[in-house]
């Protein structure tokens, strides 16, 4: 699962507030015309039909020189040349996967301004000329507003409480710029979308639950191709026991330009852990670990890219999730320490030595304990040796050394060294 390539895409949707249309669409020549029904543009996506579309051959020609220009972060200007014989023009925008008519203009109009848009966003328009018996549409054009879209933040104050033995209440503070919210619940050991809410919604009631049971929820704000998720929360219906505790000290740090290391402190009641990554706008399960696991390495990543993870402790009855953590892979490799070797000093001590790594700001020393790498020391960049003590007589130990700086890390191969009798 770590080896797959990753494409982060989202679907932008925007809802038009027709009640405030006069605020948004301003004619260059006067007041906004009345909104009337009209034919679907001739070059709209296949399958879209209008009950008012003309069936006779079009006698009128489409407007020519239909162009659009961004004039600010929130406005675009549309211009066209008049069509002989036209009684007027219908302006369409592609919204939520289909053409939506925005306004009708008189035959004398040849420009308009569309306002209250979002910065750095693509908008698609076409224009339909009509007379008494026919209509003709321009090709669709795309216009991008200036500026950069605002960075979306997760919904704040996402909390839950029991309403009864079968219902829980969820509440949150709205996110500026969000088009809506997706609510996820852990169902059958994986995040499952249970509801989508509009941007004005700040609470929800979840029903038909089991008495005395903990349910994990997470809320994702979305807008265009941006997504921002809250930490997972556990809400227990009335009559139940306390949930398993979430893993503590869950952290992520870059190990190289293709790897991120994760570490945590386990909960004693957990029987295992599920690791999730935020992919394509939703949590995706990428690994499951046993109860004694306290670290993991995610590999085959892309250089200089930010990845988000959360960890869910579970047992036979309950789950509990950490907040999401993020780490950015480094922009390039750092040379691993050279000549990393070890030799016994005594029955309880081993000495390790290596060559200095240029540009390293320090080293992390790992020992393989209980079936997994465990960091046992952080060493200064000027050091070239160290002694590991308090070991067992005539026992083999495995070590590796990781050079690091502010941007990247690089690890030696593992080596095995035996203490003496």
XYZ file of C-alpha atoms in Angstrom:
421
model
C 0.000 0.000 0.000
C 2.926 2.320 0.677
C 4.296 1.677 -2.840
C 1.343 3.068 -4.795
C 1.578 6.373 -6.605
C -0.641 9.054 -5.186
C -2.902 11.529 -6.933
C -4.691 14.050 -4.849
C -7.704 15.347 -6.627
C -10.981 16.708 -5.506
C -14.266 17.863 -7.037
C -15.162 21.527 -6.859
C -18.798 22.302 -6.351
C -20.441 25.694 -5.816
C -24.034 26.541 -5.235
C -25.555 29.634 -6.761
C -27.685 31.792 -4.497
C -30.391 32.845 -6.912
C -32.048 35.058 -4.302
C -28.985 37.323 -4.373
C -28.504 37.194 -8.141
C -28.868 40.954 -8.617
C -25.953 41.415 -6.228
C -23.690 39.104 -8.205
C -24.474 39.732 -11.900
C -24.272 43.375 -12.978
C -25.005 44.391 -16.573
C -22.565 46.883 -18.010
C -25.491 48.706 -19.594
C -28.032 48.732 -16.767
C -30.066 46.575 -14.391
C -30.009 42.781 -14.426
C -32.616 41.281 -16.771
C -35.199 38.844 -15.507
C -34.153 35.204 -15.133
C -36.082 33.138 -17.673
C -35.998 29.546 -18.838
C -34.090 28.880 -22.034
C -32.507 26.199 -24.178
C -29.529 24.151 -23.077
C -26.444 25.375 -25.026
C -25.892 23.416 -28.217
C -22.441 22.248 -27.124
C -23.361 21.299 -23.546
C -22.315 17.813 -22.330
C -24.212 14.960 -23.965
C -27.405 13.836 -22.251
C -28.420 17.311 -21.065
C -31.764 18.341 -22.613
C -34.167 21.230 -22.118
C -37.922 20.989 -22.522
C -37.790 24.420 -24.171
C -35.059 23.622 -26.712
C -36.110 24.368 -30.268
C -36.549 21.475 -32.670
C -36.542 23.417 -35.928
C -33.240 24.140 -37.724
C -31.454 27.111 -36.188
C -31.864 30.218 -38.318
C -29.831 32.403 -36.001
C -26.049 32.318 -35.607
C -24.099 32.109 -32.361
C -22.561 35.268 -30.891
C -18.972 35.748 -32.086
C -15.897 36.956 -30.196
C -17.253 35.634 -26.880
C -14.330 36.177 -24.475
C -13.729 36.506 -20.769
C -11.167 38.395 -18.700
C -10.453 38.396 -14.978
C -10.699 41.914 -13.593
C -10.122 41.113 -9.900
C -9.999 38.273 -7.373
C -13.817 38.198 -7.341
C -14.935 39.468 -10.773
C -14.687 38.501 -14.439
C -15.743 40.491 -17.490
C -17.516 38.800 -20.449
C -17.720 40.407 -23.906
C -19.210 39.451 -27.285
C -20.205 40.837 -30.676
C -23.913 41.305 -31.364
C -25.770 38.715 -33.471
C -27.949 40.026 -36.291
C -31.608 39.194 -35.734
C -31.173 38.204 -32.089
C -33.903 39.178 -29.652
C -31.548 38.643 -26.740
C -28.932 36.433 -25.080
C -28.999 33.797 -22.314
C -25.804 33.492 -20.234
C -24.962 30.048 -18.787
C -22.382 28.930 -16.225
C -21.330 25.310 -15.671
C -22.261 24.635 -12.007
C -22.330 21.289 -10.189
C -21.812 19.330 -13.404
C -24.436 21.005 -15.586
C -25.203 24.293 -17.382
C -27.153 26.779 -15.255
C -28.686 29.900 -16.778
C -27.585 33.023 -14.922
C -29.276 35.892 -16.762
C -31.024 37.048 -19.952
C -29.817 40.198 -21.721
C -31.463 42.382 -24.399
C -30.155 42.323 -27.961
C -28.290 45.617 -27.453
C -26.080 44.198 -24.676
C -22.564 43.020 -25.580
C -20.844 42.743 -22.183
C -21.448 41.930 -18.533
C -19.576 41.580 -15.253
C -19.926 38.497 -13.049
C -19.144 39.258 -9.393
C -18.850 37.628 -5.937
C -16.539 34.879 -7.240
C -13.717 33.059 -5.461
C -10.057 34.037 -5.960
C -7.852 31.783 -8.097
C -10.784 29.700 -9.373
C -11.795 28.572 -12.902
C -15.306 29.409 -14.118
C -16.911 28.178 -17.366
C -19.461 30.209 -19.379
C -21.317 30.109 -22.676
C -23.726 32.497 -24.380
C -26.891 31.593 -26.343
C -28.404 33.989 -28.884
C -32.148 33.535 -29.504
C -34.909 34.883 -31.711
C -38.564 33.895 -31.899
C -37.967 30.408 -33.325
C -34.369 29.322 -32.806
C -31.212 29.626 -30.714
C -27.446 29.241 -31.220
C -24.702 28.846 -28.597
C -21.052 29.845 -28.406
C -18.394 27.337 -27.357
C -17.775 27.195 -23.607
C -14.958 29.450 -22.381
C -12.978 29.257 -19.137
C -12.013 32.325 -17.103
C -9.847 32.211 -13.963
C -10.123 34.875 -11.292
C -6.877 36.427 -10.119
C -5.224 35.738 -6.779
C -4.725 32.556 -4.785
C -7.574 30.613 -3.143
C -7.727 30.907 0.619
C -6.301 27.939 2.525
C -9.127 25.917 3.999
C -9.037 25.191 7.746
C -10.653 22.253 9.570
C -13.962 22.863 11.333
C -13.227 24.169 14.826
C -14.667 22.909 18.122
C -15.827 19.556 16.735
C -17.425 17.815 19.733
C -19.955 15.105 20.441
C -22.212 14.092 23.313
C -24.745 11.371 24.034
C -28.413 12.298 23.690
C -29.722 8.869 24.672
C -28.851 5.174 24.464
C -29.350 5.335 20.672
C -28.475 8.916 19.673
C -25.481 11.235 19.788
C -25.194 14.924 18.965
C -22.278 16.409 16.991
C -21.453 20.130 16.934
C -18.842 22.317 15.237
C -17.946 25.885 14.325
C -18.234 26.778 10.620
C -15.103 26.972 8.456
C -14.648 30.150 6.419
C -14.745 29.402 2.700
C -16.076 25.844 3.045
C -18.610 24.669 0.463
C -19.801 21.959 2.847
C -18.822 19.173 5.230
C -18.444 15.386 4.946
C -19.064 13.404 8.134
C -17.204 10.096 8.538
C -17.840 7.288 11.012
C -15.749 4.200 11.665
C -17.860 1.337 10.322
C -16.502 -2.203 9.927
C -12.988 -1.016 10.781
C -12.783 1.729 8.162
C -13.892 5.363 7.724
C -17.277 5.524 6.000
C -19.032 8.625 4.696
C -22.338 8.857 6.549
C -23.573 12.338 5.591
C -22.773 15.508 3.654
C -23.895 18.888 5.004
C -24.035 22.337 3.447
C -21.774 25.188 4.545
C -24.335 26.636 6.974
C -24.772 23.447 9.016
C -23.130 23.415 12.468
C -24.654 20.345 14.123
C -25.999 16.875 13.423
C -27.843 14.113 15.259
C -26.835 10.503 14.585
C -29.536 7.937 15.429
C -30.169 4.180 15.458
C -27.032 3.487 17.495
C -26.361 0.759 20.064
C -26.588 1.365 23.796
C -23.308 1.779 25.662
C -21.191 1.857 22.501
C -18.451 4.266 21.457
C -18.674 5.667 17.917
C -15.711 7.493 16.311
C -16.488 10.469 14.043
C -14.445 12.887 11.988
C -15.613 15.946 10.019
C -14.022 17.120 6.746
C -14.571 20.630 5.363
C -14.319 20.841 1.574
C -14.116 23.547 -1.069
C -13.016 22.869 -4.611
C -9.914 20.700 -4.437
C -9.227 21.573 -0.799
C -10.092 19.366 2.186
C -9.428 19.924 5.894
C -10.241 17.307 8.529
C -10.815 17.502 12.282
C -9.224 14.975 14.649
C -11.304 11.869 15.231
C -13.502 12.010 18.326
C -15.206 9.160 20.171
C -18.780 9.593 21.388
C -20.356 6.959 23.663
C -24.094 6.411 23.825
C -25.653 6.268 27.294
C -25.141 3.089 29.285
C -21.649 2.243 27.996
C -18.123 1.875 29.303
C -15.222 4.243 28.736
C -13.557 3.957 25.296
C -10.089 2.596 24.700
C -7.558 5.422 24.952
C -6.027 6.940 21.829
C -2.294 6.332 21.316
C -0.259 9.093 22.966
C 2.710 11.084 21.573
C 1.842 10.273 17.959
C 4.445 12.096 15.845
C 5.643 12.072 12.247
C 9.035 13.162 10.951
C 10.782 12.923 7.580
C 13.433 10.210 7.297
C 14.397 10.934 3.676
C 12.949 12.296 0.462
C 10.850 9.088 0.142
C 10.187 8.044 3.762
C 8.368 9.344 6.842
C 8.810 7.800 10.285
C 5.922 7.544 12.767
C 6.215 6.873 16.521
C 3.684 6.595 19.352
C 3.070 5.357 22.896
C 0.477 2.549 22.951
C -2.620 2.165 25.123
C -2.506 -0.967 27.283
C -6.121 -1.852 26.414
C -5.549 -1.809 22.656
C -5.176 -5.056 20.725
C -3.771 -3.284 17.661
C -3.497 -0.092 15.658
C -4.752 1.012 12.242
C -2.775 3.660 10.356
C -4.678 6.037 8.071
C -3.427 8.498 5.473
C -5.504 11.355 4.074
C -5.801 10.524 0.343
C -8.047 12.111 -2.275
C -10.045 14.006 0.302
C -10.747 11.164 2.732
C -9.019 8.896 5.272
C -7.592 5.670 3.761
C -6.363 2.647 5.723
C -2.738 1.915 4.761
C -1.527 -0.489 7.490
C -2.526 -2.443 10.619
C -0.069 -3.146 13.483
C -0.051 -5.393 16.533
C -0.554 -4.230 20.104
C 3.166 -3.958 20.917
C 4.075 -1.774 17.922
C 5.295 1.746 18.697
C 6.708 2.940 15.359
C 6.340 2.574 11.600
C 7.979 3.817 8.418
C 5.928 4.906 5.395
C 7.973 4.516 2.203
C 7.825 5.140 -1.555
C 6.692 8.746 -1.074
C 7.339 11.802 -3.253
C 10.108 14.265 -2.390
C 9.180 17.613 -0.825
C 5.533 16.580 -0.303
C 3.383 16.865 2.823
C 1.534 13.745 4.028
C -1.062 13.494 6.823
C -1.635 10.487 9.087
C -3.685 9.418 12.063
C -3.538 6.288 14.208
C -6.518 4.382 15.640
C -6.175 2.071 18.638
C -8.720 -0.744 18.752
C -9.839 -3.769 20.725
C -12.802 -6.114 20.316
C -15.333 -3.466 21.352
C -13.899 0.035 20.927
C -11.660 2.352 18.922
C -9.873 5.618 19.713
C -8.019 7.851 17.262
C -5.171 10.335 17.539
C -5.310 13.808 15.999
C -3.992 14.004 12.441
C -0.268 14.745 12.142
C 1.631 15.906 9.068
C 5.217 15.625 7.861
C 6.938 16.755 4.669
C 9.435 14.569 2.872
C 12.830 16.155 2.273
C 13.911 17.668 -1.013
C 16.936 15.403 -1.525
C 19.103 12.673 -0.016
C 21.699 13.105 2.743
C 24.681 10.748 2.714
C 24.493 8.006 5.335
C 27.307 7.820 7.907
C 30.210 5.853 6.443
C 32.182 2.979 7.959
C 29.576 2.190 10.587
C 31.039 -0.753 12.571
C 30.748 -2.235 16.044
C 32.890 -4.377 18.344
C 32.508 -5.802 21.857
C 34.226 -4.006 24.733
C 33.180 -6.446 27.423
C 30.434 -8.851 28.378
C 28.026 -5.888 28.814
C 29.385 -3.187 26.470
C 29.664 -2.599 22.723
C 31.476 0.248 20.980
C 30.127 1.706 17.725
C 32.080 3.984 15.380
C 31.516 5.769 12.038
C 32.784 8.516 9.745
C 31.415 12.049 9.995
C 28.589 12.832 7.526
C 28.980 16.258 5.869
C 26.043 18.635 6.476
C 24.537 16.437 9.208
C 23.366 18.254 12.338
C 23.315 15.050 14.384
C 22.728 11.297 14.492
C 19.992 9.056 15.850
C 21.082 5.635 17.044
C 18.575 2.791 16.753
C 18.599 -0.697 18.267
C 16.339 -3.518 17.117
C 14.278 -4.410 20.206
C 11.265 -6.668 20.479
C 10.974 -6.979 16.728
C 11.136 -3.289 15.832
C 13.607 -0.365 15.604
C 13.863 1.651 18.834
C 15.757 4.935 19.142
C 18.218 4.703 22.036
C 20.265 7.896 21.623
C 20.614 11.217 19.785
C 24.252 12.171 19.168
C 26.038 15.371 18.212
C 27.195 15.795 14.600
C 30.861 15.969 15.710
C 30.777 12.502 17.298
C 32.266 9.502 15.528
C 31.793 6.828 18.197
C 29.713 5.831 21.206
C 29.472 3.029 23.749
C 26.271 1.055 24.395
C 26.264 -0.522 27.860
C 24.072 -2.493 30.254
C 23.882 -5.338 27.748
C 23.584 -9.080 28.292
C 26.559 -11.450 28.178
C 27.277 -13.302 24.914
C 24.241 -11.797 23.148
C 23.848 -10.441 19.616
C 22.541 -6.890 19.199
C 21.544 -5.041 15.987
C 22.104 -1.301 15.412
C 21.749 1.322 12.719
C 22.696 5.001 12.639
C 20.658 7.778 11.001
C 22.245 11.096 10.019
C 19.844 14.059 9.998
C 19.635 17.783 9.345
C 16.729 20.216 9.067
C 15.756 18.900 5.639
C 16.466 15.181 5.424
C 17.827 11.973 6.962
C 19.976 9.041 5.811
C 20.449 5.678 7.527
C 23.261 3.129 7.546
C 22.604 -0.588 6.997
C 21.888 -2.538 10.163
C 24.902 -4.215 11.781
C 25.034 -7.066 14.309
C 27.512 -7.134 17.219
C 27.952 -9.774 19.988
C 28.949 -9.054 23.556
C 31.704 -11.261 24.980
C 31.341 -14.093 27.474
